[in-house]
Coordinates of C-alpha atoms and ligand atoms in Angstrom, one line a residue:
M19 CA 0.0 0.0 0.0
K20 CA 1.3 3.4 -1.0
D21 CA 2.1 5.8 1.9
E22 CA 0.3 9.1 1.0
K23 CA 1.7 11.0 3.9
S24 CA 4.1 13.8 3.0
Y25 CA 7.7 13.8 4.3
A26 CA 6.8 16.5 6.8
E27 CA 3.8 14.6 8.1
Q28 CA 5.9 11.4 8.5
L29 CA 8.6 13.4 10.3
K30 CA 6.0 15.0 12.5
E31 CA 4.5 11.7 13.5
K32 CA 7.9 10.3 14.3
L33 CA 9.5 13.3 16.1
C34 CA 6.8 15.7 17.3
Y35 CA 4.3 15.2 20.1
N36 CA 2.1 18.2 19.1
S37 CA 2.9 21.2 17.0
E38 CA 1.1 24.5 16.6
N39 CA 4.2 26.3 15.6
A40 CA 3.5 29.1 13.2
A41 CA 7.0 28.9 11.8
E42 CA 5.8 26.0 9.7
K43 CA 3.6 28.3 7.7
L44 CA 6.3 30.7 6.8
S45 CA 8.5 30.4 3.7
E46 CA 12.2 29.7 4.1
D47 CA 12.8 33.2 2.7
E48 CA 10.7 34.8 5.4
L49 CA 12.4 32.9 8.1
N50 CA 15.8 34.0 6.7
T51 CA 14.6 37.6 6.7
A52 CA 13.5 37.2 10.3
D53 CA 16.9 35.8 11.2
S54 CA 18.8 38.7 9.5
F55 CA 16.5 41.3 11.1
C56 CA 17.4 39.8 14.4
E57 CA 21.1 40.2 13.8
G58 CA 20.5 44.0 14.0
Y59 CA 18.5 43.5 17.1
K60 CA 21.2 41.4 18.7
S61 CA 23.9 44.1 18.1
F62 CA 21.5 46.7 19.5
L63 CA 21.1 44.7 22.7
N64 CA 24.8 44.2 23.0
S65 CA 25.5 47.9 22.8
C66 CA 22.5 49.2 24.8
K67 CA 21.9 47.8 28.2
T68 CA 20.4 51.0 29.8
E69 CA 17.7 53.5 28.9
R70 CA 20.4 56.2 28.4
E71 CA 22.3 54.0 26.0
A72 CA 19.2 53.0 24.1
A73 CA 18.1 56.7 23.9
A74 CA 21.5 57.7 22.5
Y75 CA 21.4 54.8 20.0
F76 CA 18.0 55.8 18.6
K77 CA 18.9 59.5 18.5
C78 CA 22.0 58.6 16.4
L79 CA 20.1 56.3 14.0
A80 CA 17.3 58.9 13.7
E81 CA 19.8 61.6 12.7
Q82 CA 21.3 59.2 10.1
K83 CA 17.8 58.7 8.7
G84 CA 17.3 62.5 8.4
F85 CA 15.3 63.2 11.6
V86 CA 15.9 66.6 13.1
P87 CA 15.1 68.0 16.5
F88 CA 11.5 69.1 16.7
D89 CA 11.0 72.9 16.6
K90 CA 7.5 74.0 17.6
S91 CA 7.9 77.3 15.8
K92 CA 8.2 75.6 12.4
T93 CA 5.6 74.1 10.2
Y94 CA 6.0 70.6 8.8
A95 CA 5.1 68.9 5.5
P96 CA 4.2 65.3 4.9
G97 CA 7.3 63.1 5.1
D98 CA 9.2 65.5 7.5
K99 CA 10.9 63.7 10.3
V100 CA 11.5 65.0 13.8
Y101 CA 12.6 63.7 17.2
V102 CA 12.6 64.8 20.8
I103 CA 14.9 63.5 23.5
N104 CA 13.6 63.7 27.1
R105 CA 16.5 64.1 29.6
S106 CA 18.7 61.6 27.8
K107 CA 16.3 58.8 28.8
A108 CA 13.3 58.8 26.5
V109 CA 12.8 59.4 22.8
I110 CA 10.0 60.5 20.6
L111 CA 10.3 59.9 16.8
A112 CA 7.7 61.3 14.5
V113 CA 7.1 61.3 10.7
F114 CA 4.5 63.8 9.5
G115 CA 1.7 62.2 7.5
K116 CA -0.4 63.3 4.5
K117 CA -3.6 63.7 6.5
S118 CA -4.1 66.6 8.9
L119 CA -3.4 65.9 12.5
C120 CA -7.1 66.4 13.2
E121 CA -7.4 62.7 12.0
G122 CA -5.1 61.7 14.9
V123 CA -1.7 60.0 14.9
R124 CA -0.6 56.4 14.8
L125 CA 1.3 56.0 18.0
T126 CA 3.5 53.1 19.3
A127 CA 4.9 53.2 22.8
A128 CA 7.6 50.8 24.1
H129 CA 10.0 51.2 27.1
I130 CA 13.7 51.1 27.1
D131 CA 14.4 50.6 30.9
S132 CA 14.8 47.1 32.2
P133 CA 15.0 45.5 35.7
R134 CA 18.5 45.9 37.1
L135 CA 20.5 46.8 40.3
D136 CA 21.2 50.5 40.9
L137 CA 24.0 51.6 43.1
K138 CA 22.9 53.3 46.3
P139 CA 23.9 57.0 46.6
N140 CA 26.5 56.1 49.2
P141 CA 27.6 52.6 47.9
L142 CA 31.2 52.0 48.6
Y143 CA 32.5 50.2 51.8
E144 CA 35.2 47.9 52.9
D145 CA 34.5 44.8 55.1
N146 CA 37.3 42.5 56.1
K147 CA 39.7 43.6 53.4
L148 CA 37.1 43.3 50.6
A149 CA 35.6 46.4 48.9
L150 CA 31.9 46.2 48.1
L151 CA 29.1 48.4 46.6
K152 CA 25.6 48.6 48.1
T153 CA 22.7 48.3 45.6
H154 CA 19.0 49.1 45.4
Y155 CA 17.2 46.9 42.9
Y156 CA 15.1 48.6 40.2
G157 CA 11.9 46.8 38.9
G158 CA 10.5 43.4 39.6
I159 CA 13.4 41.0 40.1
K160 CA 13.8 37.5 41.7
K161 CA 16.9 38.6 43.7
Y162 CA 18.5 35.1 43.9
Q163 CA 18.9 35.2 40.1
W164 CA 21.4 38.0 40.3
T165 CA 24.1 36.3 42.3
A166 CA 27.2 34.4 41.1
M167 CA 27.3 35.8 37.6
P168 CA 29.4 38.5 35.9
L169 CA 28.0 42.0 36.1
A170 CA 28.9 45.2 34.3
M171 CA 28.6 48.8 35.5
H172 CA 26.9 51.3 33.2
G173 CA 25.8 54.9 33.8
V174 CA 26.7 58.4 34.4
V175 CA 28.5 60.3 37.1
V176 CA 28.0 64.1 37.3
L177 CA 31.1 65.4 39.0
K178 CA 31.2 68.3 41.4
S179 CA 32.3 70.5 38.4
G180 CA 29.1 69.7 36.6
E181 CA 30.8 67.6 34.0
A182 CA 28.8 64.4 33.2
V183 CA 31.1 61.4 32.8
K184 CA 29.9 58.3 31.1
V185 CA 30.8 55.0 32.7
T186 CA 30.9 51.5 31.1
I187 CA 33.0 48.8 32.7
G188 CA 32.8 45.2 31.9
E189 CA 31.6 45.1 28.3
S190 CA 34.9 44.3 26.5
P191 CA 36.9 41.1 27.1
D192 CA 39.9 43.0 28.5
E193 CA 37.8 44.7 31.1
P194 CA 37.1 43.5 34.6
H195 CA 33.6 42.4 35.8
F196 CA 31.8 42.5 39.1
V197 CA 29.8 39.9 41.0
I198 CA 27.4 39.4 43.9
T199 CA 28.6 36.4 45.8
D200 CA 26.3 33.6 47.1
L201 CA 26.7 31.2 50.0
L202 CA 28.4 27.8 49.4
P203 CA 25.9 24.9 49.7
H204 CA 28.0 23.4 52.5
L205 CA 27.1 26.3 54.8
A206 CA 23.7 27.2 53.3
G207 CA 21.6 25.1 55.5
E208 CA 19.7 28.0 57.0
Q209 CA 19.5 29.9 53.7
M210 CA 18.1 26.9 51.9
K211 CA 15.2 26.7 54.3
K212 CA 14.1 30.2 53.3
T213 CA 11.6 30.9 50.5
L214 CA 12.9 31.9 47.1
A215 CA 11.7 35.4 47.8
E216 CA 13.8 35.6 51.1
G217 CA 16.8 33.4 50.1
I218 CA 18.7 36.5 49.0
S219 CA 17.6 39.8 50.6
G220 CA 17.9 43.3 49.1
E221 CA 20.6 44.1 51.5
E222 CA 22.6 41.0 50.4
L223 CA 22.8 42.3 46.8
N224 CA 26.3 43.7 47.4
I225 CA 28.7 44.0 44.5
L226 CA 32.3 42.7 45.0
I227 CA 34.5 45.4 43.5
G228 CA 38.1 44.9 45.0
S229 CA 40.4 43.1 47.3
R230 CA 43.9 44.6 47.0
P231 CA 45.0 47.3 49.5
I232 CA 47.1 50.3 48.7
K233 CA 50.7 49.1 49.2
D234 CA 53.2 50.2 51.9
D235 CA 50.8 52.3 53.8
E236 CA 49.0 52.3 57.1
G237 CA 45.5 52.9 58.3
G238 CA 42.0 51.3 57.7
D239 CA 40.0 50.8 54.5
L240 CA 43.0 50.6 52.2
V241 CA 41.2 48.3 49.8
K242 CA 38.4 50.8 49.5
L243 CA 40.9 53.6 49.1
N244 CA 42.6 51.8 46.3
I245 CA 39.2 51.4 44.5
L246 CA 38.7 55.2 44.9
R247 CA 42.2 55.8 43.5
I248 CA 41.3 53.7 40.4
L249 CA 38.0 55.5 39.9
N250 CA 39.6 58.8 40.3
E251 CA 42.3 58.0 37.7
K252 CA 39.7 56.6 35.2
Y253 CA 36.8 59.1 35.7
G254 CA 38.2 62.0 37.8
M255 CA 35.6 61.2 40.5
T256 CA 35.8 61.2 44.2
E257 CA 33.6 59.3 46.7
A258 CA 31.2 62.3 47.0
D259 CA 30.5 62.1 43.3
F260 CA 28.6 58.8 43.8
L261 CA 25.9 61.1 45.4
S262 CA 25.2 62.6 42.0
A263 CA 25.6 59.5 39.9
E264 CA 23.2 57.0 38.2
L265 CA 25.2 53.7 38.0
E266 CA 23.4 50.6 37.0
M267 CA 24.7 47.0 37.4
V268 CA 23.6 44.8 34.5
P269 CA 24.6 41.3 33.3
A270 CA 27.9 41.5 31.6
Y271 CA 27.5 38.8 29.0
P272 CA 26.5 39.5 25.3
V273 CA 23.3 38.0 23.8
T274 CA 23.5 34.7 22.1
D275 CA 21.4 32.4 19.8
I276 CA 19.6 29.8 21.7
G277 CA 18.9 26.3 20.5
L278 CA 20.6 24.0 18.0
D279 CA 18.3 25.5 15.3
R280 CA 19.3 29.0 16.4
S281 CA 15.6 30.0 16.5
M282 CA 15.7 32.0 19.7
I283 CA 17.8 34.8 21.3
G284 CA 18.9 34.7 24.9
G285 CA 20.1 37.8 26.7
Y286 CA 19.5 40.6 29.1
G287 CA 16.8 43.3 28.6
H288 CA 14.4 41.8 26.0
D289 CA 11.7 43.4 28.1
D290 CA 11.1 45.8 26.5
R291 CA 13.9 46.5 24.0
V292 CA 12.4 43.6 22.0
C293 CA 9.5 45.9 21.3
A294 CA 11.4 49.2 21.3
Y295 CA 13.8 48.1 18.6
P296 CA 11.2 46.8 16.1
S297 CA 8.9 49.8 16.7
A298 CA 11.8 52.3 16.3
M299 CA 13.0 50.5 13.1
A300 CA 9.5 50.7 11.7
A301 CA 9.2 54.4 12.5
L302 CA 12.7 55.2 11.2
E303 CA 11.8 53.6 7.8
C304 CA 8.5 55.5 7.5
A305 CA 8.6 57.5 4.3
E306 CA 5.4 59.5 3.9
P307 CA 2.7 57.9 5.9
E308 CA -1.0 58.6 5.6
Y309 CA -1.3 59.4 9.3
T310 CA 1.5 61.0 11.2
S311 CA 3.6 58.2 12.8
V312 CA 4.8 58.7 16.4
C313 CA 7.0 56.3 18.2
V314 CA 7.7 56.9 21.8
L315 CA 10.5 55.0 23.6
T316 CA 10.0 55.7 27.2
D317 CA 11.7 55.2 30.6
K318 CA 10.6 54.0 34.1
E319 CA 7.9 51.5 33.0
E320 CA 9.5 48.9 35.2
I321 CA 8.7 51.0 38.3
G322 CA 5.2 52.1 37.3
S323 CA 5.9 54.7 34.6
E324 CA 6.8 57.2 37.4
G325 CA 9.0 60.2 37.1
N326 CA 9.4 62.9 34.4
T327 CA 10.8 60.3 31.9
G328 CA 8.0 57.8 32.4
L329 CA 4.7 57.9 30.6
R330 CA 2.8 59.2 33.6
S331 CA 4.7 62.4 32.9
S332 CA 3.1 64.9 30.4
Y333 CA 6.0 64.8 28.0
L334 CA 4.2 62.8 25.4
K335 CA 1.0 64.9 25.8
Y336 CA 3.1 68.1 25.5
F337 CA 4.6 66.8 22.2
I338 CA 1.2 66.0 20.7
E339 CA 0.0 69.5 21.8
D340 CA 3.1 71.1 20.2
I341 CA 2.7 69.3 16.8
A342 CA -1.0 70.0 16.9
A343 CA -0.3 73.7 17.3
T344 CA 1.9 73.6 14.2
Q345 CA -1.4 72.9 12.3
G346 CA -3.5 75.3 14.4
L347 CA -5.1 72.5 16.3
D348 CA -5.8 71.6 19.9
G349 CA -3.7 68.8 21.3
R350 CA -6.8 67.1 22.7
A351 CA -8.5 67.0 19.3
V352 CA -5.4 65.1 18.0
L353 CA -5.2 62.8 21.0
S354 CA -8.9 61.9 20.8
K355 CA -8.5 60.5 17.3
T356 CA -5.2 58.8 18.0
Q357 CA -4.7 55.1 17.9
C358 CA -1.9 53.4 19.8
L359 CA -0.1 50.1 19.9
S360 CA 1.3 49.8 23.4
A361 CA 4.3 47.7 22.6
D362 CA 5.3 45.5 25.6
V363 CA 6.2 41.9 26.1
N364 CA 3.9 39.2 27.4
A365 CA 4.7 35.8 29.1
G366 CA 5.4 33.0 26.6
F367 CA 4.0 29.6 27.5
D368 CA 6.8 27.6 29.3
P369 CA 6.3 23.8 29.3
T370 CA 8.2 23.6 32.5
F371 CA 5.7 25.8 34.3
P372 CA 2.4 25.1 32.7
S373 CA 0.3 25.5 35.9
V374 CA 0.4 29.3 35.9
I375 CA -1.0 29.5 32.4
E376 CA -4.5 29.0 31.0
K377 CA -3.7 27.3 27.7
L378 CA -6.5 28.6 25.6
N379 CA -5.5 32.2 26.2
A380 CA -1.7 31.9 26.5
A381 CA 0.9 33.3 24.2
Y382 CA 3.3 30.8 22.6
L383 CA 6.8 31.3 21.2
N384 CA 6.9 31.3 17.4
N385 CA 3.1 32.0 17.1
G386 CA 4.0 35.6 16.4
I387 CA 3.3 38.9 18.0
V388 CA 0.8 38.7 20.9
V389 CA -2.1 41.0 21.3
T390 CA -3.1 41.5 24.9
K391 CA -6.6 43.0 25.2
Y392 CA -6.1 43.8 28.9
T393 CA -3.4 43.2 31.6
G394 CA -4.0 44.1 35.3
S395 CA -4.8 41.7 38.0
R396 CA -7.9 40.2 39.8
G397 CA -11.1 41.5 38.2
K398 CA -9.1 43.4 35.5
A399 CA -8.0 46.0 38.1
G400 CA -5.4 48.4 36.9
T401 CA -5.7 48.0 33.1
S402 CA -7.1 49.7 30.1
D403 CA -9.3 47.1 28.5
A404 CA -9.1 47.7 24.7
S405 CA -12.4 48.0 22.9
A406 CA -13.7 45.2 20.6
E407 CA -13.8 47.8 17.8
F408 CA -10.1 48.8 18.2
V409 CA -9.0 45.1 18.5
A410 CA -11.0 44.4 15.3
K411 CA -9.1 47.3 13.6
V412 CA -5.7 46.0 14.7
R413 CA -6.8 42.4 13.7
K414 CA -7.7 43.6 10.2
I415 CA -4.3 45.4 9.8
F416 CA -2.4 42.3 10.9
D417 CA -4.4 39.8 8.9
G418 CA -4.1 42.1 5.8
N419 CA -0.4 42.2 6.0
G420 CA 0.7 38.6 6.5
I421 CA 1.5 39.1 10.1
V422 CA 1.6 36.0 12.3
W423 CA -0.1 37.0 15.5
Q424 CA -1.9 35.6 18.5
M425 CA -4.0 36.7 21.4
G426 CA -2.8 36.1 24.9
E427 CA -3.5 36.9 28.6
L428 CA -0.8 37.3 31.2
G429 CA -1.4 34.0 33.1
K430 CA -4.4 32.5 34.9
V431 CA -7.2 34.6 36.4
D432 CA -6.1 35.5 39.9
G433 CA -2.7 34.0 39.2
G434 CA -0.9 37.3 39.6
G435 CA -0.8 40.1 37.0
G436 CA 1.1 43.0 35.6
G437 CA 0.6 46.3 33.8
T438 CA 2.0 48.3 30.9
V439 CA 2.0 51.9 29.8
A440 CA -1.4 51.2 28.0
K441 CA -3.5 52.6 30.8
Y442 CA -1.5 55.9 30.9
I443 CA -2.0 56.3 27.2
A444 CA -5.7 55.5 27.5
E445 CA -5.9 58.4 30.1
L446 CA -5.2 60.7 27.2
N447 CA -8.4 59.5 25.5
V448 CA -6.4 57.5 23.0
D449 CA -7.5 54.1 21.6
V450 CA -4.8 51.6 22.8
V451 CA -4.1 47.9 22.9
D452 CA -1.0 46.0 24.1
V453 CA 0.9 44.1 21.4
G454 CA 4.4 42.6 21.9
V455 CA 6.7 39.7 21.8
P456 CA 6.2 36.6 24.1
V457 CA 9.2 36.1 26.4
L458 CA 10.5 33.1 28.5
S459 CA 12.1 33.8 31.9
M460 CA 10.8 37.4 31.8
H461 CA 12.6 39.8 34.1
A462 CA 15.4 37.3 34.7
P463 CA 18.9 38.5 33.9
F464 CA 18.8 36.2 30.8
E465 CA 15.5 36.3 29.0
V466 CA 14.5 34.3 25.8
V467 CA 12.5 35.3 22.8
S468 CA 11.9 33.8 19.3
K469 CA 13.4 35.4 16.3
L470 CA 10.3 34.9 14.3
D471 CA 8.2 36.8 16.9
V472 CA 10.7 39.7 17.0
Y473 CA 10.5 40.0 13.2
M474 CA 6.7 39.8 13.3
A475 CA 6.7 42.7 15.8
Y476 CA 8.6 44.8 13.3
K477 CA 6.2 43.9 10.5
A478 CA 3.2 44.6 12.7
F479 CA 4.5 48.1 13.7
K480 CA 5.4 48.8 10.1
A481 CA 1.9 47.8 8.8
F482 CA 0.3 49.9 11.6
F483 CA 2.3 53.0 10.6
E484 CA 1.6 52.4 6.9
D485 CA -2.1 51.8 7.3
K486 CA -4.3 54.1 5.2
E487 CA -7.8 53.5 6.6
Ligands
MN529 MN1 7.8 45.6 29.8
MN530 MN1 8.7 44.3 32.6

């Protein structure tokens, strides 16, 4: 009897248990395009580990693409490209469209900050001939994940003179790294009885920074003094300059392909640079869109969008008001017609931890960009629940442009929860829905995403900006 099963079907029967992988539907060409798009994303991740670095990167790219600083006293024609930098930590890119701004803008909003360890204002101390730095964690982390691995120091020190000195230590192979030590198992009996949340406490996240004292001298704290001497030689800083510094400890390793098939990317800071990069690329390539395209790359999402560089600040609203004024319009008229993709990650289904996920409404790696109608927790508390009408509009754009996408919730009902910038954008009377890339090990120092999904995010933002309806 002739076997009528195709080679793929036979292989599937032999090798796979169950497969809903959307990668099967894509041509080899498109998968290759996805992979090469991700090479750019990987190099971005390697060179930008903080919000300041990401902001500087996008500013530089924008200038190369012909974007100029926005000037509210000018008038702009379709295709004109402008940018705004907010305090070196947030970016707005805009390309003026053919339609009047009274039709609203097409807005994407992603964040460029990630969970990390900030140095305390007074960080440096010596204890038993070792020099250490005190930290204060930023964003939602599992503290035990940050021990016993190489860390790098990134940030800025504003010296007494007012000069801002950029600091990056631990990113090239010839540079030293830093580490938070953990207890050896032999002596960890008491520690191992604690919960994961308590196993490593916030005050135990201390960075080892030196062990060699200044030679041939007397007195205490000579190891610390030696560290201060090195910092002074390298950056011209003194201990008091830590008071006016923003120094962030981040994982020191570069990103890498994950899997024998190289289908995924592992690394630090996918949340949310995995949406920031594709949305910025889509905005930078916008030629002369129908609607004015605006891409905001914001800070402080991981601590609740607080502060003047987070989206609870008015900087986005002020920008819309300013561009509205260039056409003699009220900002609120523009905002009320504006449509937004809030670009942030969602949890990907993890076969090792299926119990937290409700399978019918989960996001899966390689099933494309995930649309999240609402986030929040309990009875949809703390979320902007997107309207059926707006989800239908987004669905139509995605389906009409060959975008692989899926719908997903963040875990089981009452299982926990989370939020994004969507609700702060909704407060401006803007139609908004969350879309983003599914992530494994979200908020860990090493997160995993699928290359196909990253590329679909780019295609999705591009289609949204280019939409004519
Ligand atoms: Mn996020
Ligand atoms: Mn996050």
